[in-house]
Amino acid sequence: MTVNPKKTIAIRPYLEMNVGQALQNFRTVPVSLGDNHTKAFLSVYSANYDIDASYEMFCYPTDTFKMMVYTDQGEVLWKRDLGPGVCPGTAFSTFFAFDLDQDGVDEVWFVNNLDPIHPFNYQQYVLERVDALSGKTTGQWPWPQTDINQYFGEFFRCHIFGAYAKGEPVLITVQGTYGLMQFQAWKPDMTLRWEKTIDKNEPGARGGHNYPVFDINNDGIDEFLWGERCLAVDSGREIFCADRDTWHGHSDMIQPIPDPATGRWLFWVIRENFEDLAPRTILYNDRGERIWSAIPYGHLHKGWVGRIGPQGELIATAVRIEDQTKTLEGRYYTGITEFAFEALTGKPVQLPYSIADTAPVDINGDGLHEIITGMIDGGATLIDRDGRLIKKIGGRIAMCSKIINHPGEQLLTYYPDGRVKIWMDANAEDSPAALKRYANPFYHANRRFPTKESILCILGGI
C-alpha cells in the first residue's frame, strides 16, 4: 500500500495568522475565487463554542458570529459581523460555499436573520447570497417556514449544501433533522427545482450530523445520504431507505467508502438516539442492504474509517458515550467506550491509542493515514497509525484534508487567543494511491461543508 520511500515526517506551519479576537468556534470551508486567484477559505467564528439548539445544551451567547474570506497566504479579503440577531450556532445559521450561477466563483450562502435584536424570530430568517470576493450581499430569499409547534431543538435545524445533476449545480436547503424534515432544491436562477417533505411520523430514518454527497449509482446524478435515506438531487426521489421498517431515529456520522474488490460504494453508519435499539453500527452496500453490524446498545458519537491496518487495511471506528454537556468553551463527554473493526468484515480489532476525538489524515501523502487527536477538546496532536508521537501542534482542528497545493493532506488549527494555522509535512510526496484519492469527485464535493462539530467530512475510506 505504501509506495513512497520512507521519509521522516516534518510538520511545519504553512500559514500563521490571527483573526483579532478570542476563538472557541471556527468553522471553515474552502471557497473558490476563480482560476486567477489563490486558494481561499470561508470561516465563520465566535468567541463562544457552537451554541446548541437543544434546551439542555443551550447557552446564552456572549459573542456574535463573524464571517470572513481569506487566502492561503493569510490575506483577509473581507470580514462581516452578523450581529446579535444571528445566534452563533450552526443549528440556527449554517453556511456553504458553492458556485450555483457557474461563473467560476463560489457564492457564500448562509441563513441570516433580518431582525437584529430577536435571534429566534424565525419569520425573519432568510437564505442570503454573498459575493465571495467582496462580501457584499447579492440576494435574499425567505427561509422556508416550518411547523412552529416543535421541540426547540428540532425546530432550529438549518442545512445548506450543493451537488450536481448531469453537470448542473443544485443548491439544497433543509429544515429539520430529528422529526419533520423539509427539503428544497434550487436552480441557478433561484427558482425551485423540487420540494420534498418527510413527516415526523413517516417510516424510515431521520437525518444525520453529516450528509455525504456522491453519485452512488454512477448515473451522473449525485445522491446524498440523509441518515440511512438516500435521495437524488435532480428530483428528490428516494433511491432507498435502509432499515425503513425498523429504524426511525437519527445517526451521528455517515461515511461512504469504496469497496476495494468491486469499486462499488459502501457506507459506514453510527447511530445516536433510540439507544436500546440494536444494532448501533452498520456497514451497508450501495442498495442500503446490511453487510455487517455490531454494538447492541448506546449513544454512539463520532466515528470514521481510515487506512490504518497493518497493511493499510480499512479500519472502522465508533465511540459510545453515556452523557455530554456543553458550555461556552466546549463540549464534554463522560462514560466513553471505544470500538474498532476491520471495516469490510466487522472483525473487532484493538488499536494502540484512544480513538475518542480523533480523525485520520494522510499528512505525508503515502496513501495511508496518520491520526490527529484532540480535534475538538484542544491540544491537537499528530500520531502515526501505531500510536507513536509525530508532533504536538495544539489548538482545535477546523479542517483535515487536502487544503493547499502541497503534497499530502494538511491540518487547519485554531487557538483560543485568535491564532489560525495551516500545518503541512515539508517532506510529503503524493503516492499514486493518494493522487487517485484526491481525484475522486466525492473527495472534492464533501470537503466543502461542515459537520456539527466543525470538522469537514472525513474521507478516510477513499
Short mmCIF file of C-alpha atoms in Angstrom, two decimals:
data_model
loop_
_atom_site.label_atom_id
_atom_site.label_comp_id
_atom_site.label_asym_id
_atom_site.label_seq_id
_atom_site.Cartn_x
_atom_site.Cartn_y
_atom_site.Cartn_z
CA MET A 1 0.00 0.00 0.00
CA THR A 2 2.86 2.41 0.75
CA VAL A 3 4.71 3.28 -2.45
CA ASN A 4 6.84 6.24 -1.36
CA PRO A 5 10.25 5.82 0.22
CA LYS A 6 10.06 6.12 3.98
CA LYS A 7 10.78 9.73 4.89
CA THR A 8 10.72 11.46 8.22
CA ILE A 9 7.53 13.47 8.64
CA ALA A 10 8.47 17.11 9.16
CA ILE A 11 5.46 19.10 10.36
CA ARG A 12 5.76 22.82 9.64
CA PRO A 13 3.34 25.78 9.66
CA TYR A 14 2.39 26.84 6.14
CA LEU A 15 0.18 29.70 7.29
CA GLU A 16 0.05 31.66 10.54
CA MET A 17 -2.44 34.48 11.12
CA ASN A 18 -4.59 35.97 13.86
CA VAL A 19 -8.27 36.88 13.47
CA GLY A 20 -8.02 39.55 16.17
CA GLN A 21 -10.35 38.07 18.77
CA ALA A 22 -10.77 35.06 21.07
CA LEU A 23 -11.83 31.83 19.36
CA GLN A 24 -13.82 28.88 20.64
CA ASN A 25 -15.52 28.10 17.33
CA PHE A 26 -14.01 28.38 13.84
CA ARG A 27 -15.97 26.56 11.15
CA THR A 28 -14.20 26.59 7.81
CA VAL A 29 -14.77 25.50 4.21
CA PRO A 30 -12.70 26.07 1.05
CA VAL A 31 -14.05 28.75 -1.28
CA SER A 32 -13.17 29.13 -4.96
CA LEU A 33 -12.41 32.68 -6.11
CA GLY A 34 -11.81 31.75 -9.75
CA ASP A 35 -8.86 30.49 -11.75
CA ASN A 36 -6.83 33.69 -11.33
CA HIS A 37 -6.87 33.57 -7.55
CA THR A 38 -5.02 31.54 -4.96
CA LYS A 39 -6.67 29.08 -2.61
CA ALA A 40 -9.07 30.71 -0.20
CA PHE A 41 -11.28 29.85 2.74
CA LEU A 42 -14.56 30.92 4.25
CA SER A 43 -14.69 30.86 8.05
CA VAL A 44 -17.50 31.67 10.46
CA TYR A 45 -16.26 32.10 14.00
CA SER A 46 -17.06 33.21 17.53
CA ALA A 47 -15.52 33.52 20.98
CA ASN A 48 -18.28 31.10 22.09
CA TYR A 49 -18.35 27.40 21.33
CA ASP A 50 -21.08 26.40 18.87
CA ILE A 51 -24.40 27.33 20.52
CA ASP A 52 -26.71 24.31 20.64
CA ALA A 53 -30.45 24.45 19.91
CA SER A 54 -31.41 21.79 22.48
CA TYR A 55 -32.80 23.15 25.75
CA GLU A 56 -30.42 21.09 27.85
CA MET A 57 -27.37 22.24 25.87
CA PHE A 58 -28.22 25.85 25.02
CA CYS A 59 -26.02 28.62 26.49
CA TYR A 60 -26.66 32.38 26.23
CA PRO A 61 -24.01 33.66 23.78
CA THR A 62 -21.67 36.44 24.80
CA ASP A 63 -20.26 36.97 21.30
CA THR A 64 -21.60 37.19 17.76
CA PHE A 65 -20.89 35.17 14.63
CA LYS A 66 -18.29 36.78 12.36
CA MET A 67 -17.68 35.72 8.77
CA MET A 68 -14.53 36.21 6.71
CA VAL A 69 -12.88 35.12 3.48
CA TYR A 70 -9.09 34.91 3.37
CA THR A 71 -6.38 33.37 1.19
CA ASP A 72 -3.87 30.66 1.99
CA GLN A 73 -1.31 33.47 2.29
CA GLY A 74 -3.25 35.00 5.19
CA GLU A 75 -4.68 37.93 3.21
CA VAL A 76 -8.13 38.78 4.59
CA LEU A 77 -10.40 39.83 1.72
CA TRP A 78 -13.31 40.84 3.92
CA LYS A 79 -14.91 40.40 7.32
CA ARG A 80 -18.50 40.74 8.43
CA ASP A 81 -20.12 40.71 11.88
CA LEU A 82 -23.54 39.02 11.64
CA GLY A 83 -24.72 40.82 14.77
CA PRO A 84 -26.80 39.77 17.77
CA GLY A 85 -29.76 38.73 15.63
CA VAL A 86 -27.87 35.65 14.40
CA CYS A 87 -27.38 33.12 17.16
CA PRO A 88 -23.76 31.86 16.83
CA GLY A 89 -24.53 28.20 16.28
CA THR A 90 -24.90 26.26 13.04
CA ALA A 91 -28.29 24.87 14.10
CA PHE A 92 -29.53 28.46 13.73
CA SER A 93 -27.31 29.78 10.93
CA THR A 94 -25.41 27.39 8.70
CA PHE A 95 -23.22 28.38 5.75
CA PHE A 96 -21.88 26.98 2.50
CA ALA A 97 -19.68 28.00 -0.46
CA PHE A 98 -20.99 26.91 -3.87
CA ASP A 99 -20.91 28.20 -7.45
CA LEU A 100 -24.60 27.96 -8.31
CA ASP A 101 -24.50 30.53 -11.14
CA GLN A 102 -21.48 28.78 -12.74
CA ASP A 103 -19.39 31.92 -13.21
CA GLY A 104 -16.30 30.23 -11.78
CA VAL A 105 -16.50 31.97 -8.39
CA ASP A 106 -18.28 30.46 -5.40
CA GLU A 107 -21.12 32.32 -3.76
CA VAL A 108 -21.36 32.32 0.02
CA TRP A 109 -24.75 31.05 1.18
CA PHE A 110 -25.96 31.33 4.75
CA VAL A 111 -29.04 31.72 6.95
CA ASN A 112 -29.34 35.34 8.08
CA ASN A 113 -31.86 37.00 10.38
CA LEU A 114 -33.25 40.37 9.30
CA ASP A 115 -34.38 41.10 12.86
CA PRO A 116 -31.22 42.48 14.51
CA ILE A 117 -32.34 42.03 18.14
CA HIS A 118 -34.54 38.90 18.24
CA PRO A 119 -32.37 35.87 17.38
CA PHE A 120 -35.28 33.38 17.47
CA ASN A 121 -37.56 35.38 15.16
CA TYR A 122 -37.75 32.61 12.58
CA GLN A 123 -40.20 34.52 10.38
CA GLN A 124 -37.37 36.97 9.60
CA TYR A 125 -34.84 34.31 8.62
CA VAL A 126 -33.60 34.47 5.02
CA LEU A 127 -31.35 32.50 2.73
CA GLU A 128 -28.69 35.07 1.85
CA ARG A 129 -26.21 35.05 -1.04
CA VAL A 130 -22.94 36.93 -0.71
CA ASP A 131 -20.25 37.69 -3.27
CA ALA A 132 -17.19 35.75 -2.11
CA LEU A 133 -14.74 38.35 -3.49
CA SER A 134 -16.27 41.45 -1.90
CA GLY A 135 -18.51 40.24 0.93
CA LYS A 136 -21.46 42.18 -0.48
CA THR A 137 -24.95 40.70 -0.32
CA THR A 138 -26.29 39.85 -3.79
CA GLY A 139 -29.62 38.28 -2.91
CA GLN A 140 -32.03 37.30 -0.12
CA TRP A 141 -34.91 34.83 -0.16
CA PRO A 142 -37.29 33.99 2.70
CA TRP A 143 -36.04 30.93 4.59
CA PRO A 144 -38.72 28.25 4.08
CA GLN A 145 -41.08 28.16 7.05
CA THR A 146 -41.74 25.01 9.04
CA ASP A 147 -44.11 23.85 11.77
CA ILE A 148 -43.57 26.10 14.79
CA ASN A 149 -45.14 23.53 17.12
CA GLN A 150 -41.95 21.54 17.52
CA TYR A 151 -39.46 20.94 20.28
CA PHE A 152 -36.98 23.84 20.24
CA GLY A 153 -34.06 21.54 19.37
CA GLU A 154 -35.95 20.12 16.40
CA PHE A 155 -37.28 23.43 15.13
CA PHE A 156 -33.92 25.21 14.79
CA ARG A 157 -32.07 22.86 12.43
CA CYS A 158 -30.92 24.64 9.26
CA HIS A 159 -28.89 23.00 6.50
CA ILE A 160 -27.41 24.17 3.18
CA PHE A 161 -25.38 22.10 0.70
CA GLY A 162 -25.00 21.54 -3.01
CA ALA A 163 -24.46 18.89 -5.65
CA TYR A 164 -24.70 18.25 -9.40
CA ALA A 165 -27.21 16.63 -11.73
CA LYS A 166 -25.65 15.86 -15.13
CA GLY A 167 -23.24 18.74 -14.54
CA GLU A 168 -25.88 21.27 -13.48
CA PRO A 169 -25.43 22.67 -9.97
CA VAL A 170 -28.24 22.19 -7.47
CA LEU A 171 -28.39 24.10 -4.18
CA ILE A 172 -30.29 22.30 -1.42
CA THR A 173 -31.75 23.76 1.75
CA VAL A 174 -33.28 21.73 4.56
CA GLN A 175 -35.23 22.43 7.72
CA GLY A 176 -35.18 19.71 10.37
CA THR A 177 -33.05 16.72 11.37
CA TYR A 178 -34.87 14.75 14.06
CA GLY A 179 -38.59 14.94 13.25
CA LEU A 180 -40.30 16.84 10.44
CA MET A 181 -37.82 17.36 7.56
CA GLN A 182 -38.38 19.72 4.61
CA PHE A 183 -36.16 19.86 1.54
CA GLN A 184 -35.92 22.45 -1.25
CA ALA A 185 -33.72 22.23 -4.34
CA TRP A 186 -32.86 25.48 -6.14
CA LYS A 187 -31.95 26.11 -9.78
CA PRO A 188 -29.26 28.63 -10.77
CA ASP A 189 -31.97 31.28 -11.28
CA MET A 190 -33.19 30.64 -7.70
CA THR A 191 -36.48 29.10 -8.75
CA LEU A 192 -37.43 25.83 -7.12
CA ARG A 193 -36.40 22.64 -8.87
CA TRP A 194 -38.24 20.42 -6.39
CA GLU A 195 -39.55 20.27 -2.84
CA LYS A 196 -39.98 17.31 -0.53
CA THR A 197 -41.42 16.85 2.96
CA ILE A 198 -40.82 13.86 5.21
CA ASP A 199 -43.33 13.96 8.05
CA LYS A 200 -42.18 13.24 11.61
CA ASN A 201 -44.32 10.09 11.67
CA GLU A 202 -43.29 8.82 8.24
CA PRO A 203 -41.45 5.47 8.41
CA GLY A 204 -37.69 5.36 7.92
CA ALA A 205 -34.58 7.17 9.04
CA ARG A 206 -34.32 10.75 10.24
CA GLY A 207 -31.26 12.82 9.33
CA GLY A 208 -27.64 12.58 10.42
CA HIS A 209 -24.99 15.04 11.55
CA ASN A 210 -23.27 14.97 8.21
CA TYR A 211 -24.76 14.43 4.77
CA PRO A 212 -22.32 12.99 2.23
CA VAL A 213 -22.93 13.81 -1.43
CA PHE A 214 -21.78 11.33 -4.06
CA ASP A 215 -23.00 9.52 -7.18
CA ILE A 216 -23.85 6.22 -5.55
CA ASN A 217 -25.15 4.53 -8.73
CA ASN A 218 -22.83 6.17 -11.30
CA ASP A 219 -25.66 7.66 -13.34
CA GLY A 220 -24.19 11.17 -13.50
CA ILE A 221 -26.65 12.46 -10.91
CA ASP A 222 -25.45 13.00 -7.36
CA GLU A 223 -27.26 11.47 -4.43
CA PHE A 224 -26.99 12.43 -0.77
CA LEU A 225 -27.35 10.35 2.37
CA TRP A 226 -29.79 11.87 4.82
CA GLY A 227 -29.18 9.42 7.61
CA GLU A 228 -29.81 5.99 6.12
CA ARG A 229 -32.06 7.53 3.48
CA CYS A 230 -30.57 8.09 0.01
CA LEU A 231 -32.09 10.87 -2.12
CA ALA A 232 -31.31 12.00 -5.68
CA VAL A 233 -30.50 15.70 -6.13
CA ASP A 234 -32.20 16.06 -9.53
CA SER A 235 -35.71 15.31 -8.28
CA GLY A 236 -35.67 14.41 -4.60
CA ARG A 237 -36.68 10.86 -5.43
CA GLU A 238 -35.74 8.24 -2.88
CA ILE A 239 -33.17 5.72 -4.12
CA PHE A 240 -33.50 3.63 -0.95
CA CYS A 241 -34.17 3.94 2.76
CA ALA A 242 -32.13 1.35 4.66
CA ASP A 243 -33.94 -0.42 7.51
CA ARG A 244 -37.10 1.56 6.77
CA ASP A 245 -39.34 -0.69 8.88
CA THR A 246 -37.02 -0.99 11.90
CA TRP A 247 -35.23 2.37 12.22
CA HIS A 248 -36.90 5.73 12.82
CA GLY A 249 -34.00 7.51 14.54
CA HIS A 250 -31.09 9.70 13.54
CA SER A 251 -27.46 8.82 13.02
CA ASP A 252 -24.35 10.67 14.08
CA MET A 253 -21.72 10.11 11.39
CA ILE A 254 -22.09 8.54 7.94
CA GLN A 255 -19.05 7.76 5.80
CA PRO A 256 -19.12 6.31 2.28
CA ILE A 257 -16.19 4.09 1.30
CA PRO A 258 -15.45 2.28 -1.97
CA ASP A 259 -15.32 -1.49 -1.86
CA PRO A 260 -11.69 -2.32 -2.81
CA ALA A 261 -12.79 -5.51 -4.58
CA THR A 262 -15.60 -4.08 -6.75
CA GLY A 263 -15.26 -0.30 -6.63
CA ARG A 264 -18.93 -0.04 -5.61
CA TRP A 265 -19.91 2.18 -2.73
CA LEU A 266 -20.35 1.05 0.85
CA PHE A 267 -21.25 3.31 3.75
CA TRP A 268 -20.49 3.17 7.47
CA VAL A 269 -23.13 4.46 9.89
CA ILE A 270 -23.07 5.01 13.65
CA ARG A 271 -26.42 5.66 15.36
CA GLU A 272 -27.18 8.22 18.04
CA ASN A 273 -30.70 8.08 19.52
CA PHE A 274 -33.10 5.19 20.38
CA GLU A 275 -30.15 3.85 22.34
CA ASP A 276 -31.69 0.44 23.18
CA LEU A 277 -32.44 -0.40 19.56
CA ALA A 278 -29.78 -2.71 18.07
CA PRO A 279 -27.57 -2.55 16.11
CA ARG A 280 -25.73 0.73 16.65
CA THR A 281 -23.12 0.41 13.88
CA ILE A 282 -23.78 -0.92 10.38
CA LEU A 283 -21.90 -1.26 7.10
CA TYR A 284 -24.34 -1.05 4.17
CA ASN A 285 -23.89 -1.69 0.45
CA ASP A 286 -24.96 0.72 -2.31
CA ARG A 287 -28.54 -0.62 -2.18
CA GLY A 288 -28.95 0.04 1.52
CA GLU A 289 -28.56 -3.61 2.48
CA ARG A 290 -26.65 -4.59 5.61
CA ILE A 291 -23.25 -6.24 5.17
CA TRP A 292 -22.49 -6.50 8.89
CA SER A 293 -23.45 -4.77 12.11
CA ALA A 294 -22.26 -4.55 15.71
CA ILE A 295 -22.78 -2.97 19.16
CA PRO A 296 -26.16 -3.75 20.75
CA TYR A 297 -26.90 -0.50 22.61
CA GLY A 298 -25.81 3.03 23.44
CA HIS A 299 -25.48 6.57 22.15
CA LEU A 300 -22.73 6.39 19.53
CA HIS A 301 -20.99 9.66 18.94
CA LYS A 302 -18.45 10.05 16.15
CA GLY A 303 -16.55 7.51 14.13
CA TRP A 304 -14.58 7.18 10.93
CA VAL A 305 -12.96 4.74 8.51
CA GLY A 306 -9.24 5.01 7.74
CA ARG A 307 -6.37 3.10 6.14
CA ILE A 308 -4.66 2.30 9.41
CA GLY A 309 -4.47 -1.53 9.43
CA PRO A 310 -1.09 -3.34 9.48
CA GLN A 311 -1.03 -3.45 5.67
CA GLY A 312 -3.15 -0.37 5.15
CA GLU A 313 -6.46 -2.19 5.58
CA LEU A 314 -9.57 -0.14 6.22
CA ILE A 315 -10.42 0.10 9.92
CA ALA A 316 -13.80 1.44 11.10
CA THR A 317 -14.17 3.13 14.47
CA ALA A 318 -17.01 4.27 16.74
CA VAL A 319 -17.28 5.83 20.18
CA ARG A 320 -20.11 5.29 22.70
CA ILE A 321 -20.84 7.92 25.34
CA GLU A 322 -23.06 7.90 28.44
CA ASP A 323 -23.56 11.63 28.81
CA GLN A 324 -22.45 15.01 27.47
CA THR A 325 -22.65 18.67 28.34
CA LYS A 326 -21.88 21.92 26.58
CA THR A 327 -20.55 25.27 27.77
CA LEU A 328 -19.38 28.43 26.03
CA GLU A 329 -15.91 26.86 25.96
CA GLY A 330 -16.61 23.39 24.56
CA ARG A 331 -18.45 20.07 24.60
CA TYR A 332 -17.56 17.40 27.17
CA TYR A 333 -18.30 13.67 27.35
CA THR A 334 -18.45 11.06 30.11
CA GLY A 335 -18.66 7.27 30.06
CA ILE A 336 -16.66 6.77 26.87
CA THR A 337 -16.31 3.28 25.33
CA GLU A 338 -14.35 2.80 22.12
CA PHE A 339 -14.76 0.28 19.28
CA ALA A 340 -12.72 -0.61 16.21
CA PHE A 341 -13.36 -3.19 13.48
CA GLU A 342 -11.96 -4.45 10.22
CA ALA A 343 -14.18 -2.31 8.02
CA LEU A 344 -15.02 -4.94 5.42
CA THR A 345 -15.58 -7.90 7.76
CA GLY A 346 -16.66 -6.48 11.11
CA LYS A 347 -13.95 -8.35 12.99
CA PRO A 348 -13.10 -6.41 16.20
CA VAL A 349 -9.56 -5.07 16.45
CA GLN A 350 -7.60 -3.37 19.23
CA LEU A 351 -5.87 -0.10 18.41
CA PRO A 352 -2.81 1.09 20.38
CA TYR A 353 -4.31 4.51 21.21
CA SER A 354 -7.60 6.11 22.18
CA ILE A 355 -9.85 6.85 19.20
CA ALA A 356 -12.11 9.34 21.00
CA ASP A 357 -11.84 12.82 19.49
CA THR A 358 -9.66 11.67 16.57
CA ALA A 359 -9.63 11.65 12.77
CA PRO A 360 -7.46 10.11 10.03
CA VAL A 361 -5.27 12.33 7.86
CA ASP A 362 -2.69 11.34 5.24
CA ILE A 363 -0.19 14.02 6.18
CA ASN A 364 2.74 12.63 4.12
CA GLY A 365 0.79 11.54 1.02
CA ASP A 366 1.77 7.85 1.16
CA GLY A 367 -1.81 6.63 0.85
CA LEU A 368 -2.04 5.53 4.49
CA HIS A 369 -3.29 7.53 7.42
CA GLU A 370 -1.84 9.20 10.42
CA ILE A 371 -4.16 10.10 13.31
CA ILE A 372 -4.93 13.54 14.69
CA THR A 373 -6.06 13.50 18.33
CA GLY A 374 -7.61 16.26 20.45
CA MET A 375 -9.56 17.64 17.50
CA ILE A 376 -12.36 19.26 19.48
CA ASP A 377 -11.09 19.13 23.05
CA GLY A 378 -7.97 21.09 22.07
CA GLY A 379 -4.32 20.19 22.36
CA ALA A 380 -4.31 18.59 18.90
CA THR A 381 -1.54 16.01 18.50
CA LEU A 382 -0.46 14.05 15.42
CA ILE A 383 0.48 10.38 15.88
CA ASP A 384 1.23 7.59 13.43
CA ARG A 385 -1.06 4.58 12.99
CA ASP A 386 0.99 2.66 15.54
CA GLY A 387 0.42 5.36 18.14
CA ARG A 388 3.89 6.96 18.04
CA LEU A 389 4.08 10.71 18.55
CA ILE A 390 4.79 12.81 15.46
CA LYS A 391 4.02 16.34 16.60
CA LYS A 392 2.08 18.23 19.24
CA ILE A 393 0.52 21.19 17.47
CA GLY A 394 -2.10 22.34 19.97
CA GLY A 395 -5.43 24.01 19.30
CA ARG A 396 -8.56 22.55 17.77
CA ILE A 397 -8.95 21.24 14.22
CA ALA A 398 -11.11 23.14 11.72
CA MET A 399 -10.11 21.06 8.67
CA CYS A 400 -8.10 17.95 7.90
CA SER A 401 -7.96 17.40 4.17
CA LYS A 402 -6.09 18.48 1.03
CA ILE A 403 -6.15 22.16 1.94
CA ILE A 404 -3.33 23.74 -0.08
CA ASN A 405 -1.28 22.98 -3.21
CA HIS A 406 1.26 20.84 -1.40
CA PRO A 407 1.72 17.04 -1.33
CA GLY A 408 -0.15 15.13 1.33
CA GLU A 409 -3.06 16.42 3.34
CA GLN A 410 -2.93 19.25 5.82
CA LEU A 411 -4.44 20.44 9.10
CA LEU A 412 -6.06 23.79 9.83
CA THR A 413 -5.99 24.62 13.54
CA TYR A 414 -7.34 27.46 15.64
CA TYR A 415 -6.46 28.62 19.14
CA PRO A 416 -8.28 30.43 21.97
CA ASP A 417 -6.11 33.53 21.54
CA GLY A 418 -7.26 34.02 17.92
CA ARG A 419 -4.40 32.34 16.07
CA VAL A 420 -5.09 30.23 12.98
CA LYS A 421 -2.51 27.92 11.39
CA ILE A 422 -2.25 25.53 8.46
CA TRP A 423 0.18 22.63 9.11
CA MET A 424 1.88 20.55 6.42
CA ASP A 425 4.55 17.89 6.11
CA ALA A 426 7.53 19.57 4.46
CA ASN A 427 8.75 16.16 3.24
CA ALA A 428 5.41 14.93 1.86
CA GLU A 429 5.18 13.22 -1.53
CA ASP A 430 1.92 12.11 -3.10
CA SER A 431 1.81 8.42 -3.98
CA PRO A 432 -0.36 7.10 -6.85
CA ALA A 433 -2.84 5.90 -4.22
CA ALA A 434 -3.07 9.38 -2.73
CA LEU A 435 -3.43 11.05 -6.14
CA LYS A 436 -6.25 8.67 -7.03
CA ARG A 437 -7.99 9.57 -3.80
CA TYR A 438 -7.72 13.32 -4.40
CA ALA A 439 -9.14 12.89 -7.90
CA ASN A 440 -12.32 11.23 -6.67
CA PRO A 441 -15.27 13.65 -7.16
CA PHE A 442 -16.59 12.62 -3.74
CA TYR A 443 -13.44 13.93 -2.12
CA HIS A 444 -13.98 17.39 -3.60
CA ALA A 445 -17.74 17.51 -3.09
CA ASN A 446 -17.64 16.57 0.57
CA ARG A 447 -14.72 18.68 1.69
CA ARG A 448 -16.89 21.75 1.18
CA PHE A 449 -19.36 21.52 4.05
CA PRO A 450 -19.07 21.15 7.78
CA THR A 451 -20.45 18.60 10.19
CA LYS A 452 -21.90 19.53 13.52
CA GLU A 453 -18.51 19.65 15.23
CA SER A 454 -16.75 21.82 12.61
CA ILE A 455 -14.63 19.06 11.10
CA LEU A 456 -15.14 18.60 7.39
CA CYS A 457 -16.47 15.25 6.24
CA ILE A 458 -13.62 12.82 6.87
CA LEU A 459 -12.77 10.78 3.80
CA GLY A 460 -10.59 8.11 5.33
CA GLY A 461 -12.10 5.32 3.29
CA ILE A 462 -11.37 6.85 -0.11
#
